[in-house]
Coordinates of C-alpha atoms and ligand atoms in Angstrom, one line a residue:
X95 CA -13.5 179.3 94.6
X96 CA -12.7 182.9 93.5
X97 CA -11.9 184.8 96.5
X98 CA -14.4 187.9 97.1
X99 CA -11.8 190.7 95.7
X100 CA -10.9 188.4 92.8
X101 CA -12.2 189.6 89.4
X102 CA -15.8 187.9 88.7
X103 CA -16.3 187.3 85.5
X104 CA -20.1 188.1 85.8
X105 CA -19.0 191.4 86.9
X106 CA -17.0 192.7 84.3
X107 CA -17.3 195.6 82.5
X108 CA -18.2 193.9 79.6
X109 CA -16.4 194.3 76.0
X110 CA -16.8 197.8 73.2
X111 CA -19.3 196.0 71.0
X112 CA -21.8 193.5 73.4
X113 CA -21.4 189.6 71.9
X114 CA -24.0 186.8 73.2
X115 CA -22.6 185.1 75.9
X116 CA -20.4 181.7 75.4
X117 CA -22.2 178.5 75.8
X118 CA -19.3 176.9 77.9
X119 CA -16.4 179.5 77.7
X120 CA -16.4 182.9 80.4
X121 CA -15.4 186.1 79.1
X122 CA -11.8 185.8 80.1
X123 CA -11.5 182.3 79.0
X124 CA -12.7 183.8 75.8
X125 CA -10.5 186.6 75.4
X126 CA -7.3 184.4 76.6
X127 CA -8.1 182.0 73.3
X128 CA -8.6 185.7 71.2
X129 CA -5.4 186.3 72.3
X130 CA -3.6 182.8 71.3
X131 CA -5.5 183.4 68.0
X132 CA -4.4 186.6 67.2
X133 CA -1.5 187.2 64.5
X134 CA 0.2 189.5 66.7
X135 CA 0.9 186.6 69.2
X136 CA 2.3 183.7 66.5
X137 CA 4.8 186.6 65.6
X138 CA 6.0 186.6 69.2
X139 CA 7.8 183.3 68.2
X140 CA 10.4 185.1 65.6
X141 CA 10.7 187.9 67.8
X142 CA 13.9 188.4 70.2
X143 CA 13.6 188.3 74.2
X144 CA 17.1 189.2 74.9
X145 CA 19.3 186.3 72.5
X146 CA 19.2 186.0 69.1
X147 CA 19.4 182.5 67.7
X148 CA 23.1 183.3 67.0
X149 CA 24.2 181.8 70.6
X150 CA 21.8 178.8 70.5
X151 CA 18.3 178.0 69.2
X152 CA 17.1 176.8 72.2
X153 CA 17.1 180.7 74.2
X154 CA 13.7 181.6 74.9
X155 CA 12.3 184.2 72.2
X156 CA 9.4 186.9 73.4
X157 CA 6.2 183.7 73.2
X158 CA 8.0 181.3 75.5
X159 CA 8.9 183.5 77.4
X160 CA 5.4 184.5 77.0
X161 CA 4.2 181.5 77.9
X162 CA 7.0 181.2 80.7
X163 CA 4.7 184.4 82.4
X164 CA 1.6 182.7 81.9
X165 CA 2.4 179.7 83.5
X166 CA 3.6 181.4 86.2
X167 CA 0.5 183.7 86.7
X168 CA -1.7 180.5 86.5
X169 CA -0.1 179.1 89.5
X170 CA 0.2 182.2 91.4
X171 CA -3.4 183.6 90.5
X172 CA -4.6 180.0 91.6
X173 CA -3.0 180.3 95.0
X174 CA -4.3 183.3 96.0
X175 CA -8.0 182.3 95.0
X176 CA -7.6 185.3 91.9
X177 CA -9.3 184.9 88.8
X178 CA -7.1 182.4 86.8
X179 CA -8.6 183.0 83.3
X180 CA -8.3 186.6 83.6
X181 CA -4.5 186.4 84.8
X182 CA -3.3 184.1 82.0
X183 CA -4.9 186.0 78.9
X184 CA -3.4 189.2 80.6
X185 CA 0.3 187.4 81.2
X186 CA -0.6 185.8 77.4
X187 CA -1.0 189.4 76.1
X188 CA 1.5 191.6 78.2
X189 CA 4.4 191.5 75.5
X190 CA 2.4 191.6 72.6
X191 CA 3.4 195.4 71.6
X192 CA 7.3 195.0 71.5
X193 CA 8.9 195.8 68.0
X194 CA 11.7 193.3 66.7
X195 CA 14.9 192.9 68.3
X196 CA 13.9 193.0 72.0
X197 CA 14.8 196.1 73.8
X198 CA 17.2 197.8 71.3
X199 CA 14.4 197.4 68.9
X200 CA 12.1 199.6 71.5
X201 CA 14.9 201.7 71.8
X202 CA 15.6 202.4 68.3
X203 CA 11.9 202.9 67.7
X204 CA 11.4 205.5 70.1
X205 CA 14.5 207.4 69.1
X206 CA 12.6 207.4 65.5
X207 CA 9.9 208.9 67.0
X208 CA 10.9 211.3 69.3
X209 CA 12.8 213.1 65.6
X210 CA 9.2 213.2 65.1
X211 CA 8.3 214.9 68.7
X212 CA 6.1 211.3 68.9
X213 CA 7.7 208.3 71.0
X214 CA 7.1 204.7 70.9
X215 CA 5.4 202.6 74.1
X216 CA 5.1 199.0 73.8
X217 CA 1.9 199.0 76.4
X218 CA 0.1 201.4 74.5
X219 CA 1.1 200.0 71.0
X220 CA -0.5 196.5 72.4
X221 CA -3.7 198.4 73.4
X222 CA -3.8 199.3 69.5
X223 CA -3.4 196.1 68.2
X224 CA -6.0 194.4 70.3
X225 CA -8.6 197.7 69.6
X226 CA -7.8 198.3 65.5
X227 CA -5.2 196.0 64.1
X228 CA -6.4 192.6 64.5
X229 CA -8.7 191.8 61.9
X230 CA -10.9 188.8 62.5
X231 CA -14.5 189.6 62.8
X232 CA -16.8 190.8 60.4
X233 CA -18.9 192.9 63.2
X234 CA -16.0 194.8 64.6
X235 CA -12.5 195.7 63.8
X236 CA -9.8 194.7 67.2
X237 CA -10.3 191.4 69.4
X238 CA -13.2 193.3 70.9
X239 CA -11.4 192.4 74.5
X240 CA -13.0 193.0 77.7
X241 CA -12.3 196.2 79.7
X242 CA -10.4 194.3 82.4
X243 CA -7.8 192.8 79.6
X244 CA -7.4 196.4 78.2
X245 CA -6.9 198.3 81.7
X246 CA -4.6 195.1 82.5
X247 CA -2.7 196.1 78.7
X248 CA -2.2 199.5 79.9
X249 CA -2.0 198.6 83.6
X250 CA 0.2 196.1 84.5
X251 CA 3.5 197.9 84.8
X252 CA 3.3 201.1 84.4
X253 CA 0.7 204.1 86.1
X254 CA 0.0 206.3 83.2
X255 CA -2.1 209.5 84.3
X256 CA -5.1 211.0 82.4
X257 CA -2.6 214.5 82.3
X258 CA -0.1 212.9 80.4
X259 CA -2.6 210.2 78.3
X260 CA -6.2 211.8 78.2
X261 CA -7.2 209.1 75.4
X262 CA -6.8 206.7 78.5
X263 CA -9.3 208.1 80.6
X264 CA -11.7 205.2 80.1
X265 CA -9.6 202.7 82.2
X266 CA -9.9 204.7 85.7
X267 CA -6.1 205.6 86.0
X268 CA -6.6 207.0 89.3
X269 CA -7.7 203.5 91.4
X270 CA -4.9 200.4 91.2
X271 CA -5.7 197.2 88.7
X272 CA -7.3 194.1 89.8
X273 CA -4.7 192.0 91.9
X274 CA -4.8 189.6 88.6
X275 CA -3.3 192.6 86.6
X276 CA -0.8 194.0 89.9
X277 CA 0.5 190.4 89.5
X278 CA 1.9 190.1 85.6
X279 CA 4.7 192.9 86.5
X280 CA 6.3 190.9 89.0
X281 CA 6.1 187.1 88.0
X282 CA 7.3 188.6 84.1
X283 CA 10.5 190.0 86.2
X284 CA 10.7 186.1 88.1
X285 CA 10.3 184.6 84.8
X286 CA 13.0 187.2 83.2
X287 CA 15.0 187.1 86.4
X288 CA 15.6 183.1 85.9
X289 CA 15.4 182.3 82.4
X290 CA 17.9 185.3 81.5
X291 CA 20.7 183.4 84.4
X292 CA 19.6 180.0 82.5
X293 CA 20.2 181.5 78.9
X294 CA 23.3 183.1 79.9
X295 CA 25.1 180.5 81.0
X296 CA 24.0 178.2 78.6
X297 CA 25.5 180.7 76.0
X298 CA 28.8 181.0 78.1
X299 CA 28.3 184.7 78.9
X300 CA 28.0 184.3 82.4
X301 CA 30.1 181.4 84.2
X302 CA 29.0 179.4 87.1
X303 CA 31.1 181.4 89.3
X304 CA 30.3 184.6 88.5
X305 CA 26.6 183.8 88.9
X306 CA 27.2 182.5 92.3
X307 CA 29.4 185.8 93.4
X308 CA 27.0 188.4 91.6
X309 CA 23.6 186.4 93.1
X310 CA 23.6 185.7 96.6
X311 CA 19.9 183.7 96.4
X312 CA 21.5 181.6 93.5
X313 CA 24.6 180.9 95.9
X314 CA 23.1 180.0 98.8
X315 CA 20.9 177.4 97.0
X316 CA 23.8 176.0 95.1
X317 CA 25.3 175.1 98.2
X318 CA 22.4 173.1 99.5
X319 CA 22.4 171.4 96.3
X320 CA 25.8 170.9 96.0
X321 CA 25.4 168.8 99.7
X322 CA 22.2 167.0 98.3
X323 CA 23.8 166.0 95.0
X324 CA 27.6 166.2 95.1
X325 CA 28.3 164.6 91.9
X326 CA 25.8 165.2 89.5
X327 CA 26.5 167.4 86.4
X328 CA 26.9 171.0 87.0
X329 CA 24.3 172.0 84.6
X330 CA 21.8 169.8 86.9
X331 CA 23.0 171.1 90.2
X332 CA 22.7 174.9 87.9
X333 CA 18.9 173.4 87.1
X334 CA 18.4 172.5 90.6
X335 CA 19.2 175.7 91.9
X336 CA 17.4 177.9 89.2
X337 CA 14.1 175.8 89.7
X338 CA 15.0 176.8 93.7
X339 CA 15.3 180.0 93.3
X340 CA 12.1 180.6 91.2
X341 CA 9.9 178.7 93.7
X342 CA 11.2 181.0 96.6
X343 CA 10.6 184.2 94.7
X344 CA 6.8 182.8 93.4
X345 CA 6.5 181.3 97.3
X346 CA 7.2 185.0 98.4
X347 CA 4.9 187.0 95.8
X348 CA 2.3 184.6 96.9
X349 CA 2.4 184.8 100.8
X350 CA 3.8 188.5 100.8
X351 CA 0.6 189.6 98.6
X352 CA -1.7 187.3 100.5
X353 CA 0.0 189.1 104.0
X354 CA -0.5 192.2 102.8
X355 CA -4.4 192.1 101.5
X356 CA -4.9 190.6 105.0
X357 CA -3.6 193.2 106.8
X358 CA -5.2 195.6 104.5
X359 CA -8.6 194.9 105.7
X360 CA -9.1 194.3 101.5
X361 CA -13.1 192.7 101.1
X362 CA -13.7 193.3 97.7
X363 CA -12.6 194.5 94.4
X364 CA -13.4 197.9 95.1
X365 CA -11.1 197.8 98.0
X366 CA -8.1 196.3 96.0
X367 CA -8.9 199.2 93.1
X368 CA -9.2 202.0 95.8
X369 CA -6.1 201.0 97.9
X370 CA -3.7 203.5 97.9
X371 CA -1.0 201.5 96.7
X372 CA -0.6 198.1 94.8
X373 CA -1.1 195.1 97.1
X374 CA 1.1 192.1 95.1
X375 CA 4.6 192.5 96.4
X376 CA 7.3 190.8 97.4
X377 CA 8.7 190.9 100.9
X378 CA 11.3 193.3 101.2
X379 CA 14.3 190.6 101.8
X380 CA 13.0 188.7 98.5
X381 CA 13.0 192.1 97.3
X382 CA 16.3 192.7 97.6
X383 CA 17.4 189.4 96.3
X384 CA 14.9 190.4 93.4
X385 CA 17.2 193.5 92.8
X386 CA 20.5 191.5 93.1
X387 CA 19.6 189.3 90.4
X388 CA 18.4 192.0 88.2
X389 CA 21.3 194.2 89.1
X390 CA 23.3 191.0 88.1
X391 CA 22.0 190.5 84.3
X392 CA 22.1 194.5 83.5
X393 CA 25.8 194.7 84.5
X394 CA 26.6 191.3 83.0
X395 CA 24.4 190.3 80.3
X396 CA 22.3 192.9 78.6
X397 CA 25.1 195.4 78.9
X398 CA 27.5 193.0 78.2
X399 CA 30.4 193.4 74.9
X400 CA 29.3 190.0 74.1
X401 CA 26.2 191.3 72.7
X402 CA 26.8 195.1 72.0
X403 CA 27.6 194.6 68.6
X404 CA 24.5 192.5 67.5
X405 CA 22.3 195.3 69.6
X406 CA 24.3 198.1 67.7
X407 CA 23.0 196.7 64.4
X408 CA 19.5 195.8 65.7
X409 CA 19.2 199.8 66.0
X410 CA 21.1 200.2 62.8
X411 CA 18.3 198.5 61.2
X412 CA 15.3 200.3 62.5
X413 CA 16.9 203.8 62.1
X414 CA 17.8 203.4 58.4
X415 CA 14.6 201.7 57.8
X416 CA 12.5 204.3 59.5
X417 CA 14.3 207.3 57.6
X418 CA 13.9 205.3 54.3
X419 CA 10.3 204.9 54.4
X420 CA 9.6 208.7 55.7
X421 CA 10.8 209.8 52.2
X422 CA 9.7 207.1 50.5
X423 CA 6.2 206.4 51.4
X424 CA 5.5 205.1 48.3
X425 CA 7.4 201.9 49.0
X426 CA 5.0 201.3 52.2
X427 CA 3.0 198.2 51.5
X428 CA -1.0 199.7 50.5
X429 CA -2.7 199.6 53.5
X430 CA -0.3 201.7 55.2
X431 CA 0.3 203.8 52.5
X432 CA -3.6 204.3 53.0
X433 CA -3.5 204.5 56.7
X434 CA -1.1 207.7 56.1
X435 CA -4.0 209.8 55.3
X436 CA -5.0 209.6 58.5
X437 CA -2.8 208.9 60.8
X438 CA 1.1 211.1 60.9
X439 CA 3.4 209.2 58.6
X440 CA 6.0 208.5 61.4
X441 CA 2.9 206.7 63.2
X442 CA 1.9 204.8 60.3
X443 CA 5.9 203.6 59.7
X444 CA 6.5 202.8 63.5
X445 CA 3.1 200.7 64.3
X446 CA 4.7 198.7 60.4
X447 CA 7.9 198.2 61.9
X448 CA 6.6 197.3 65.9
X449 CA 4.4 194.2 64.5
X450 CA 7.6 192.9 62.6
X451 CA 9.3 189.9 63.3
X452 CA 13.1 189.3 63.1
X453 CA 13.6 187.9 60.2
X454 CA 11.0 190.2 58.0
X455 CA 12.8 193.2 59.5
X456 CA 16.3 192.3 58.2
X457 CA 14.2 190.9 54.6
X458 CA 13.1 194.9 54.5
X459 CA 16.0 196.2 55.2
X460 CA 18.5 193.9 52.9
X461 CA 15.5 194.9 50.5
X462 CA 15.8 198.6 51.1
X463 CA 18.8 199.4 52.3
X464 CA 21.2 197.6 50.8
X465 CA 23.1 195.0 53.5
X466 CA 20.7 192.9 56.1
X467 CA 23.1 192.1 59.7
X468 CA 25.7 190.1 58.8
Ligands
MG735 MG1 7.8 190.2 79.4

């Protein structure tokens, strides 16, 4: 039962180019599956969420962590009587636009760019591969998504305004998502938030102590469990804990948003879209614990020495590979080379490298500039 300010899915917008409807599948349903199909998303698997697989090779990468958000959505969407379907192809989609290497890669990227007086956005390079780079249908080039998946692309973390982005115009930048988009910001940080502490430790990064002095939720947990299960492993009383601390985050974003659309007056989807501010939130103590965990991982993970070096050379790569293809264009596979004509160069050479995996990244650049990460 779809609660009234819930997406419908006979009330979408509807999709670019009209298609006959599904015999047993809803739009949503639909695009979630275009999504799973598309090449964009198998390449998620070789691409890097915050570990390489020099530490381990069982870190997430960017599609289970991927599918880490999606689960999470599912359960949170379901909860609060939101559109499900819509939820999970937008939580299935929202990473879809990040470049090789995980952040440095975005980093490096944009520096590129911004030489160029362009920049590099990982939302609005995933609205441009669902709209014109995936090619799978004769009838249409893109995945031909629904409006609500693309205003969820370019929507679900970020408020861009029709000043700054006037080729956005279409996807109504002055009213607030759907709750099903609102929603994909915050469980991506839960799922981030926990799985980061998880790989960390597993990599020996981060000890056990240090979590539990630098993450008060984590702490406070692990002493329950600790009395529950005094002499079980410490990576299952670390599990135990984790799996805690995730619930009472999701717990929170689900009776915190629920609160607050109460309280709201919030009837329909018009109401959630014209509400002056966005209505999923967490509470402001799970907030805070929120921030303490993040706070946590910038100071002692992705900032860490352990792995400056690898990020240093992550941007190493992209830079010289970027300069080498602007003065030698010729070396750009056809199709880009072709797309240049169009398109600025620097454009043409960033959207190449973004949709790279790992591994193809450091083939090009062993390839072309000599010596690949060692
Ligand atoms: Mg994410």
């Amino acid at each position: 039962m779809l609660a009234a300010y819930a997406v419908h899915p006979e009330h979408s917008r509807g999709r670019r180019f009209p298609e006959p409807p599904h015999p047993y599948r809803n739009d949503f349903q639909r695009d979630r599956d275009r999504v799973i199909h598309a090449r964009a998303f198998r390449r998620l698997e070789a691409k890097t969420q915050v570990f390489t697989r020099r530490y381990s090779d069982h870190f997430r990468n960017r599609l289970t962590h991927t599918l880490e958000v999606a689960q999470i959505s599912r359960t949170i969407a379901g909860a609060l009587n939101l559109n499900v379907d819509l939820a999970e192809a937008l939580a299935l989609v929202h990473d879809i636009g990040h470049p090789p290497f995980g952040h440095s890669g975005e980093k490096a990227l944009d520096a590129a760019m911004r030489e160029h007086g362009l920049f590099f956005d990982h939302n609005l390079h995933a609205l441009r591969i669902v709209e014109d780079f995936e090619q799978r249908y004769a009838a249409f080039r893109g995945l031909n998504l629904t409006f609500e998946v693309r205003e969820g692309i370019i929507k679900h973390s970020h408020d861009y305004t029709v000043n700054d982005h006037p080729e956005l115009a279409e996807y109504l930048l002055d009213q607030r998502p759907p709750l099903e988009a609102q929603l994909i910001d915050l469980t991506d940080e839960i799922a981030y938030n926990t799985a980061d502490l998880d790989d960390g430790y597993e990599a020996h990064l981060l000890s056990l102590e240090e979590i539990r002095a630098g993450v008060p939720v984590f702490e406070r947990f692990y002493r329950e469990i600790e009395q529950i299960y005094p002499n079980v492993p410490e990576k299952l009383k670390f599990n135990e804990t984790l799996k805690r601390v995730l619930n009472r985050f999701v717990d929170d974003l689900i009776r915190t948003t629920q609160a607050r659309v109460s309280a709201a007056g919030i009837r329909t989807l018009e109401d959630v879209r014209s509400h002056p501010t966005r209505l999923a939130a967490f509470s402001p103590v799970v907030d805070a614990e929120r921030k303490q965990n993040k706070e946590f991982l910038y100071k002692t993970l992705y900032y860490s020495p352990a792995l400056s070096e690898e990020k240093d050379e992550a941007e190493r790569v992209v830079r010289e590979l970027f300069i080498f293809w602007m003065s030698h264009p010729e070396a750009l596979p056809h199709n880009y080379q072709d797309r240049a004509h169009e398109d600025p160069l620097p454009r043409v050479i960033c959207d190449y490298i973004a949709g790279m995996t790992d591994p193809f990244i450091l083939e090009q650049h062993e390839k072309h500039c000599g010596s690949g990460m060692q």
